JSON list of C-alpha atoms in Angstrom, two decimals:
[
{"chain": "A", "resi": 1, "resn": "UNK", "atom": "CA", "xyz": [-126.85, -93.16, 43.12]},
{"chain": "A", "resi": 2, "resn": "UNK", "atom": "CA", "xyz": [-124.86, -90.36, 41.50]},
{"chain": "A", "resi": 3, "resn": "UNK", "atom": "CA", "xyz": [-125.57, -86.90, 42.64]},
{"chain": "A", "resi": 4, "resn": "UNK", "atom": "CA", "xyz": [-126.84, -84.38, 40.18]},
{"chain": "A", "resi": 5, "resn": "UNK", "atom": "CA", "xyz": [-123.68, -82.33, 40.59]},
{"chain": "A", "resi": 6, "resn": "UNK", "atom": "CA", "xyz": [-121.37, -85.29, 39.82]},
{"chain": "A", "resi": 7, "resn": "UNK", "atom": "CA", "xyz": [-123.60, -86.32, 36.90]},
{"chain": "A", "resi": 8, "resn": "UNK", "atom": "CA", "xyz": [-123.31, -82.83, 35.41]},
{"chain": "A", "resi": 9, "resn": "UNK", "atom": "CA", "xyz": [-119.53, -82.96, 35.73]},
{"chain": "A", "resi": 10, "resn": "UNK", "atom": "CA", "xyz": [-119.43, -86.37, 34.00]},
{"chain": "A", "resi": 11, "resn": "UNK", "atom": "CA", "xyz": [-121.65, -85.11, 31.17]},
{"chain": "A", "resi": 12, "resn": "UNK", "atom": "CA", "xyz": [-119.53, -81.95, 30.78]},
{"chain": "A", "resi": 13, "resn": "UNK", "atom": "CA", "xyz": [-116.34, -84.01, 30.76]},
{"chain": "A", "resi": 14, "resn": "UNK", "atom": "CA", "xyz": [-117.84, -86.40, 28.17]},
{"chain": "A", "resi": 15, "resn": "UNK", "atom": "CA", "xyz": [-118.85, -83.53, 25.86]},
{"chain": "A", "resi": 16, "resn": "UNK", "atom": "CA", "xyz": [-115.47, -81.84, 26.25]},
{"chain": "A", "resi": 17, "resn": "UNK", "atom": "CA", "xyz": [-113.70, -85.14, 25.55]},
{"chain": "A", "resi": 18, "resn": "UNK", "atom": "CA", "xyz": [-115.78, -85.66, 22.40]},
{"chain": "A", "resi": 19, "resn": "UNK", "atom": "CA", "xyz": [-114.78, -82.24, 21.10]},
{"chain": "A", "resi": 20, "resn": "UNK", "atom": "CA", "xyz": [-111.11, -82.72, 21.92]},
{"chain": "A", "resi": 21, "resn": "UNK", "atom": "CA", "xyz": [-111.07, -86.21, 20.39]},
{"chain": "A", "resi": 22, "resn": "UNK", "atom": "CA", "xyz": [-112.74, -85.03, 17.15]},
{"chain": "A", "resi": 23, "resn": "UNK", "atom": "CA", "xyz": [-110.16, -84.90, 14.28]},
{"chain": "A", "resi": 24, "resn": "UNK", "atom": "CA", "xyz": [-111.93, -81.90, 12.76]},
{"chain": "A", "resi": 25, "resn": "UNK", "atom": "CA", "xyz": [-111.68, -79.94, 15.97]},
{"chain": "A", "resi": 26, "resn": "UNK", "atom": "CA", "xyz": [-108.09, -81.03, 16.61]},
{"chain": "A", "resi": 27, "resn": "UNK", "atom": "CA", "xyz": [-107.11, -79.79, 13.14]},
{"chain": "A", "resi": 28, "resn": "UNK", "atom": "CA", "xyz": [-109.02, -76.56, 13.68]},
{"chain": "A", "resi": 29, "resn": "UNK", "atom": "CA", "xyz": [-107.45, -76.10, 17.09]},
{"chain": "A", "resi": 30, "resn": "UNK", "atom": "CA", "xyz": [-103.95, -76.61, 15.73]},
{"chain": "A", "resi": 31, "resn": "UNK", "atom": "CA", "xyz": [-104.74, -74.37, 12.69]},
{"chain": "A", "resi": 32, "resn": "UNK", "atom": "CA", "xyz": [-103.65, -77.18, 10.38]},
{"chain": "A", "resi": 33, "resn": "UNK", "atom": "CA", "xyz": [-105.51, -79.59, 8.16]},
{"chain": "A", "resi": 34, "resn": "UNK", "atom": "CA", "xyz": [-103.75, -82.69, 6.85]},
{"chain": "A", "resi": 35, "resn": "UNK", "atom": "CA", "xyz": [-104.64, -85.00, 3.96]},
{"chain": "A", "resi": 36, "resn": "UNK", "atom": "CA", "xyz": [-106.43, -87.40, 6.29]},
{"chain": "A", "resi": 37, "resn": "UNK", "atom": "CA", "xyz": [-108.76, -84.55, 7.34]},
{"chain": "A", "resi": 38, "resn": "UNK", "atom": "CA", "xyz": [-109.91, -83.86, 3.74]},
{"chain": "A", "resi": 39, "resn": "UNK", "atom": "CA", "xyz": [-112.73, -85.84, 2.16]},
{"chain": "A", "resi": 40, "resn": "UNK", "atom": "CA", "xyz": [-111.75, -87.23, -1.27]},
{"chain": "A", "resi": 41, "resn": "UNK", "atom": "CA", "xyz": [-112.82, -85.06, -4.21]},
{"chain": "A", "resi": 42, "resn": "UNK", "atom": "CA", "xyz": [-113.81, -82.19, -1.88]},
{"chain": "A", "resi": 43, "resn": "UNK", "atom": "CA", "xyz": [-111.16, -79.57, -2.82]},
{"chain": "A", "resi": 44, "resn": "UNK", "atom": "CA", "xyz": [-112.33, -77.34, -5.68]},
{"chain": "A", "resi": 45, "resn": "UNK", "atom": "CA", "xyz": [-110.49, -74.81, -7.83]},
{"chain": "A", "resi": 46, "resn": "UNK", "atom": "CA", "xyz": [-111.84, -71.90, -5.79]},
{"chain": "A", "resi": 47, "resn": "UNK", "atom": "CA", "xyz": [-110.35, -73.50, -2.66]},
{"chain": "A", "resi": 48, "resn": "UNK", "atom": "CA", "xyz": [-106.79, -73.25, -4.04]},
{"chain": "A", "resi": 49, "resn": "UNK", "atom": "CA", "xyz": [-104.97, -69.93, -3.75]},
{"chain": "A", "resi": 50, "resn": "UNK", "atom": "CA", "xyz": [-103.70, -68.54, -7.08]},
{"chain": "A", "resi": 51, "resn": "UNK", "atom": "CA", "xyz": [-100.13, -69.58, -7.83]},
{"chain": "A", "resi": 52, "resn": "UNK", "atom": "CA", "xyz": [-100.09, -72.42, -5.31]},
{"chain": "A", "resi": 53, "resn": "UNK", "atom": "CA", "xyz": [-100.02, -75.47, -7.60]},
{"chain": "A", "resi": 54, "resn": "UNK", "atom": "CA", "xyz": [-96.31, -75.93, -8.36]},
{"chain": "A", "resi": 55, "resn": "UNK", "atom": "CA", "xyz": [-94.39, -78.16, -10.81]},
{"chain": "A", "resi": 56, "resn": "UNK", "atom": "CA", "xyz": [-93.68, -80.66, -8.04]},
{"chain": "A", "resi": 57, "resn": "UNK", "atom": "CA", "xyz": [-97.46, -81.01, -7.47]},
{"chain": "A", "resi": 58, "resn": "UNK", "atom": "CA", "xyz": [-98.12, -82.12, -11.06]},
{"chain": "A", "resi": 59, "resn": "UNK", "atom": "CA", "xyz": [-97.45, -85.73, -12.07]},
{"chain": "A", "resi": 60, "resn": "UNK", "atom": "CA", "xyz": [-95.50, -86.44, -15.27]},
{"chain": "A", "resi": 61, "resn": "UNK", "atom": "CA", "xyz": [-97.92, -86.75, -18.18]},
{"chain": "A", "resi": 62, "resn": "UNK", "atom": "CA", "xyz": [-100.82, -85.28, -16.19]},
{"chain": "A", "resi": 63, "resn": "UNK", "atom": "CA", "xyz": [-101.27, -82.28, -18.51]},
{"chain": "A", "resi": 64, "resn": "UNK", "atom": "CA", "xyz": [-102.44, -83.37, -21.96]},
{"chain": "A", "resi": 65, "resn": "UNK", "atom": "CA", "xyz": [-103.22, -81.36, -25.11]},
{"chain": "A", "resi": 66, "resn": "UNK", "atom": "CA", "xyz": [-106.89, -81.16, -24.16]},
{"chain": "A", "resi": 67, "resn": "UNK", "atom": "CA", "xyz": [-105.95, -79.39, -20.89]},
{"chain": "A", "resi": 68, "resn": "UNK", "atom": "CA", "xyz": [-103.83, -76.71, -22.58]},
{"chain": "A", "resi": 69, "resn": "UNK", "atom": "CA", "xyz": [-105.40, -73.44, -23.70]},
{"chain": "A", "resi": 70, "resn": "UNK", "atom": "CA", "xyz": [-104.85, -72.44, -27.32]},
{"chain": "A", "resi": 71, "resn": "UNK", "atom": "CA", "xyz": [-101.50, -70.68, -27.85]},
{"chain": "A", "resi": 72, "resn": "UNK", "atom": "CA", "xyz": [-100.53, -71.22, -24.19]},
{"chain": "A", "resi": 73, "resn": "UNK", "atom": "CA", "xyz": [-97.20, -72.92, -24.94]},
{"chain": "A", "resi": 74, "resn": "UNK", "atom": "CA", "xyz": [-94.90, -70.30, -26.39]},
{"chain": "A", "resi": 75, "resn": "UNK", "atom": "CA", "xyz": [-91.35, -70.56, -27.74]},
{"chain": "A", "resi": 76, "resn": "UNK", "atom": "CA", "xyz": [-89.88, -69.26, -24.46]},
{"chain": "A", "resi": 77, "resn": "UNK", "atom": "CA", "xyz": [-91.51, -72.18, -22.58]},
{"chain": "A", "resi": 78, "resn": "UNK", "atom": "CA", "xyz": [-89.88, -74.88, -24.75]},
{"chain": "A", "resi": 79, "resn": "UNK", "atom": "CA", "xyz": [-86.58, -76.17, -23.40]},
{"chain": "A", "resi": 80, "resn": "UNK", "atom": "CA", "xyz": [-83.66, -76.27, -25.87]},
{"chain": "A", "resi": 81, "resn": "UNK", "atom": "CA", "xyz": [-83.36, -79.72, -27.44]},
{"chain": "A", "resi": 82, "resn": "UNK", "atom": "CA", "xyz": [-86.78, -80.86, -26.20]},
{"chain": "A", "resi": 83, "resn": "UNK", "atom": "CA", "xyz": [-88.32, -81.09, -29.67]},
{"chain": "A", "resi": 84, "resn": "UNK", "atom": "CA", "xyz": [-86.72, -83.71, -31.88]},
{"chain": "A", "resi": 85, "resn": "UNK", "atom": "CA", "xyz": [-87.80, -85.33, -35.14]},
{"chain": "A", "resi": 86, "resn": "UNK", "atom": "CA", "xyz": [-90.10, -87.76, -33.31]},
{"chain": "A", "resi": 87, "resn": "UNK", "atom": "CA", "xyz": [-92.24, -84.80, -32.20]},
{"chain": "A", "resi": 88, "resn": "UNK", "atom": "CA", "xyz": [-92.50, -83.12, -35.63]},
{"chain": "A", "resi": 89, "resn": "UNK", "atom": "CA", "xyz": [-95.27, -84.12, -38.04]},
{"chain": "A", "resi": 90, "resn": "UNK", "atom": "CA", "xyz": [-93.89, -85.39, -41.37]},
{"chain": "A", "resi": 91, "resn": "UNK", "atom": "CA", "xyz": [-93.89, -82.79, -44.15]},
{"chain": "A", "resi": 92, "resn": "UNK", "atom": "CA", "xyz": [-94.65, -79.96, -41.68]},
{"chain": "A", "resi": 93, "resn": "UNK", "atom": "CA", "xyz": [-91.32, -78.11, -41.99]},
{"chain": "A", "resi": 94, "resn": "UNK", "atom": "CA", "xyz": [-91.01, -76.10, -45.19]},
{"chain": "A", "resi": 95, "resn": "UNK", "atom": "CA", "xyz": [-88.03, -74.26, -46.67]},
{"chain": "A", "resi": 96, "resn": "UNK", "atom": "CA", "xyz": [-89.15, -70.93, -45.18]},
{"chain": "A", "resi": 97, "resn": "UNK", "atom": "CA", "xyz": [-88.93, -72.54, -41.69]},
{"chain": "A", "resi": 98, "resn": "UNK", "atom": "CA", "xyz": [-85.19, -73.23, -42.13]},
{"chain": "A", "resi": 99, "resn": "UNK", "atom": "CA", "xyz": [-82.56, -70.52, -41.75]},
{"chain": "A", "resi": 100, "resn": "UNK", "atom": "CA", "xyz": [-80.20, -69.83, -44.64]},
{"chain": "A", "resi": 101, "resn": "UNK", "atom": "CA", "xyz": [-77.21, -72.22, -44.63]},
{"chain": "A", "resi": 102, "resn": "UNK", "atom": "CA", "xyz": [-78.73, -74.23, -41.75]},
{"chain": "A", "resi": 103, "resn": "UNK", "atom": "CA", "xyz": [-78.78, -77.49, -43.74]},
{"chain": "A", "resi": 104, "resn": "UNK", "atom": "CA", "xyz": [-75.51, -78.93, -44.99]},
{"chain": "A", "resi": 105, "resn": "UNK", "atom": "CA", "xyz": [-74.30, -82.29, -46.26]},
{"chain": "A", "resi": 106, "resn": "UNK", "atom": "CA", "xyz": [-74.29, -83.82, -42.77]},
{"chain": "A", "resi": 107, "resn": "UNK", "atom": "CA", "xyz": [-78.02, -83.10, -42.36]},
{"chain": "A", "resi": 108, "resn": "UNK", "atom": "CA", "xyz": [-79.03, -84.68, -45.67]},
{"chain": "A", "resi": 109, "resn": "UNK", "atom": "CA", "xyz": [-79.46, -88.46, -45.51]},
{"chain": "A", "resi": 110, "resn": "UNK", "atom": "CA", "xyz": [-77.06, -90.22, -47.87]},
{"chain": "A", "resi": 111, "resn": "UNK", "atom": "CA", "xyz": [-74.98, -87.11, -48.61]},
{"chain": "A", "resi": 112, "resn": "UNK", "atom": "CA", "xyz": [-71.52, -86.94, -47.14]},
{"chain": "A", "resi": 113, "resn": "UNK", "atom": "CA", "xyz": [-70.14, -84.04, -49.14]},
{"chain": "A", "resi": 114, "resn": "UNK", "atom": "CA", "xyz": [-71.58, -81.32, -51.33]},
{"chain": "A", "resi": 115, "resn": "UNK", "atom": "CA", "xyz": [-69.75, -80.69, -54.59]},
{"chain": "A", "resi": 116, "resn": "UNK", "atom": "CA", "xyz": [-70.48, -78.01, -57.11]},
{"chain": "A", "resi": 117, "resn": "UNK", "atom": "CA", "xyz": [-69.66, -78.35, -60.78]},
{"chain": "A", "resi": 118, "resn": "UNK", "atom": "CA", "xyz": [-67.77, -75.72, -62.71]},
{"chain": "A", "resi": 119, "resn": "UNK", "atom": "CA", "xyz": [-69.31, -75.12, -66.11]},
{"chain": "A", "resi": 120, "resn": "UNK", "atom": "CA", "xyz": [-67.97, -73.10, -69.03]},
{"chain": "A", "resi": 121, "resn": "UNK", "atom": "CA", "xyz": [-68.54, -72.45, -72.72]},
{"chain": "A", "resi": 122, "resn": "UNK", "atom": "CA", "xyz": [-66.29, -71.12, -75.44]},
{"chain": "A", "resi": 123, "resn": "UNK", "atom": "CA", "xyz": [-69.02, -68.96, -76.88]},
{"chain": "A", "resi": 124, "resn": "UNK", "atom": "CA", "xyz": [-68.96, -65.36, -75.77]},
{"chain": "A", "resi": 125, "resn": "UNK", "atom": "CA", "xyz": [-72.48, -64.89, -77.07]},
{"chain": "A", "resi": 126, "resn": "UNK", "atom": "CA", "xyz": [-75.04, -67.15, -78.67]},
{"chain": "A", "resi": 127, "resn": "UNK", "atom": "CA", "xyz": [-77.60, -66.17, -81.27]},
{"chain": "A", "resi": 128, "resn": "UNK", "atom": "CA", "xyz": [-81.18, -67.38, -81.15]},
{"chain": "A", "resi": 129, "resn": "UNK", "atom": "CA", "xyz": [-81.68, -70.84, -82.63]},
{"chain": "A", "resi": 130, "resn": "UNK", "atom": "CA", "xyz": [-77.92, -71.48, -82.37]},
{"chain": "A", "resi": 131, "resn": "UNK", "atom": "CA", "xyz": [-76.49, -74.64, -80.91]},
{"chain": "A", "resi": 132, "resn": "UNK", "atom": "CA", "xyz": [-73.71, -74.30, -78.35]},
{"chain": "A", "resi": 133, "resn": "UNK", "atom": "CA", "xyz": [-71.79, -76.59, -76.00]},
{"chain": "A", "resi": 134, "resn": "UNK", "atom": "CA", "xyz": [-71.53, -76.29, -72.26]},
{"chain": "A", "resi": 135, "resn": "UNK", "atom": "CA", "xyz": [-68.69, -78.19, -70.56]},
{"chain": "A", "resi": 136, "resn": "UNK", "atom": "CA", "xyz": [-69.13, -79.11, -66.87]},
{"chain": "A", "resi": 137, "resn": "UNK", "atom": "CA", "xyz": [-66.40, -80.49, -64.67]},
{"chain": "A", "resi": 138, "resn": "UNK", "atom": "CA", "xyz": [-67.03, -81.99, -61.25]},
{"chain": "A", "resi": 139, "resn": "UNK", "atom": "CA", "xyz": [-64.04, -83.53, -59.45]},
{"chain": "A", "resi": 140, "resn": "UNK", "atom": "CA", "xyz": [-64.54, -87.25, -58.93]},
{"chain": "A", "resi": 141, "resn": "UNK", "atom": "CA", "xyz": [-67.28, -87.42, -61.56]},
{"chain": "A", "resi": 142, "resn": "UNK", "atom": "CA", "xyz": [-66.94, -87.94, -65.29]},
{"chain": "A", "resi": 143, "resn": "UNK", "atom": "CA", "xyz": [-66.83, -84.54, -66.98]},
{"chain": "A", "resi": 144, "resn": "UNK", "atom": "CA", "xyz": [-69.76, -83.92, -69.28]},
{"chain": "A", "resi": 145, "resn": "UNK", "atom": "CA", "xyz": [-70.39, -81.73, -72.29]},
{"chain": "A", "resi": 146, "resn": "UNK", "atom": "CA", "xyz": [-73.98, -80.64, -72.85]},
{"chain": "A", "resi": 147, "resn": "UNK", "atom": "CA", "xyz": [-75.17, -79.48, -76.25]},
{"chain": "A", "resi": 148, "resn": "UNK", "atom": "CA", "xyz": [-78.00, -77.03, -76.03]},
{"chain": "A", "resi": 149, "resn": "UNK", "atom": "CA", "xyz": [-80.02, -75.18, -78.61]},
{"chain": "A", "resi": 150, "resn": "UNK", "atom": "CA", "xyz": [-80.86, -71.62, -77.72]},
{"chain": "A", "resi": 151, "resn": "UNK", "atom": "CA", "xyz": [-84.51, -71.03, -78.37]},
{"chain": "A", "resi": 152, "resn": "UNK", "atom": "CA", "xyz": [-85.76, -67.84, -79.93]},
{"chain": "A", "resi": 153, "resn": "UNK", "atom": "CA", "xyz": [-87.54, -65.71, -77.39]},
{"chain": "A", "resi": 154, "resn": "UNK", "atom": "CA", "xyz": [-90.70, -63.94, -78.38]},
{"chain": "A", "resi": 155, "resn": "UNK", "atom": "CA", "xyz": [-90.46, -60.22, -77.92]}
]
């Protein structure tokens, strides 16, 4: 038969061993908690310190349009060259979106060189209802003479 004193020591040792063996208490004792100590889906937004979720913590493609606040992506947050024609909706860029002289022959499909015609007339002035000729010359293209009637303008 075990004496009461020895039985108390065994019970105390058993209880102490249970506490020491407990993963929760080991983590608490070491002041660290690892992934295996956290129950799935138990960490909430209020449990995360502000500024602690970093780029390396976010998987590629994890942030979709529905997760972005309105107007939260500004010009300064867009990397140079990251928006190409595949990311622009057709017909969404208008002439006022393009800087002066930003589009040349190389940017226009099917155009390799821009040429401007030189046009002239022998008339120094043309009266209303008169017919006059306008001669236009464009190198590499057949020169053309246009005959135009000047229409009377209402005063």
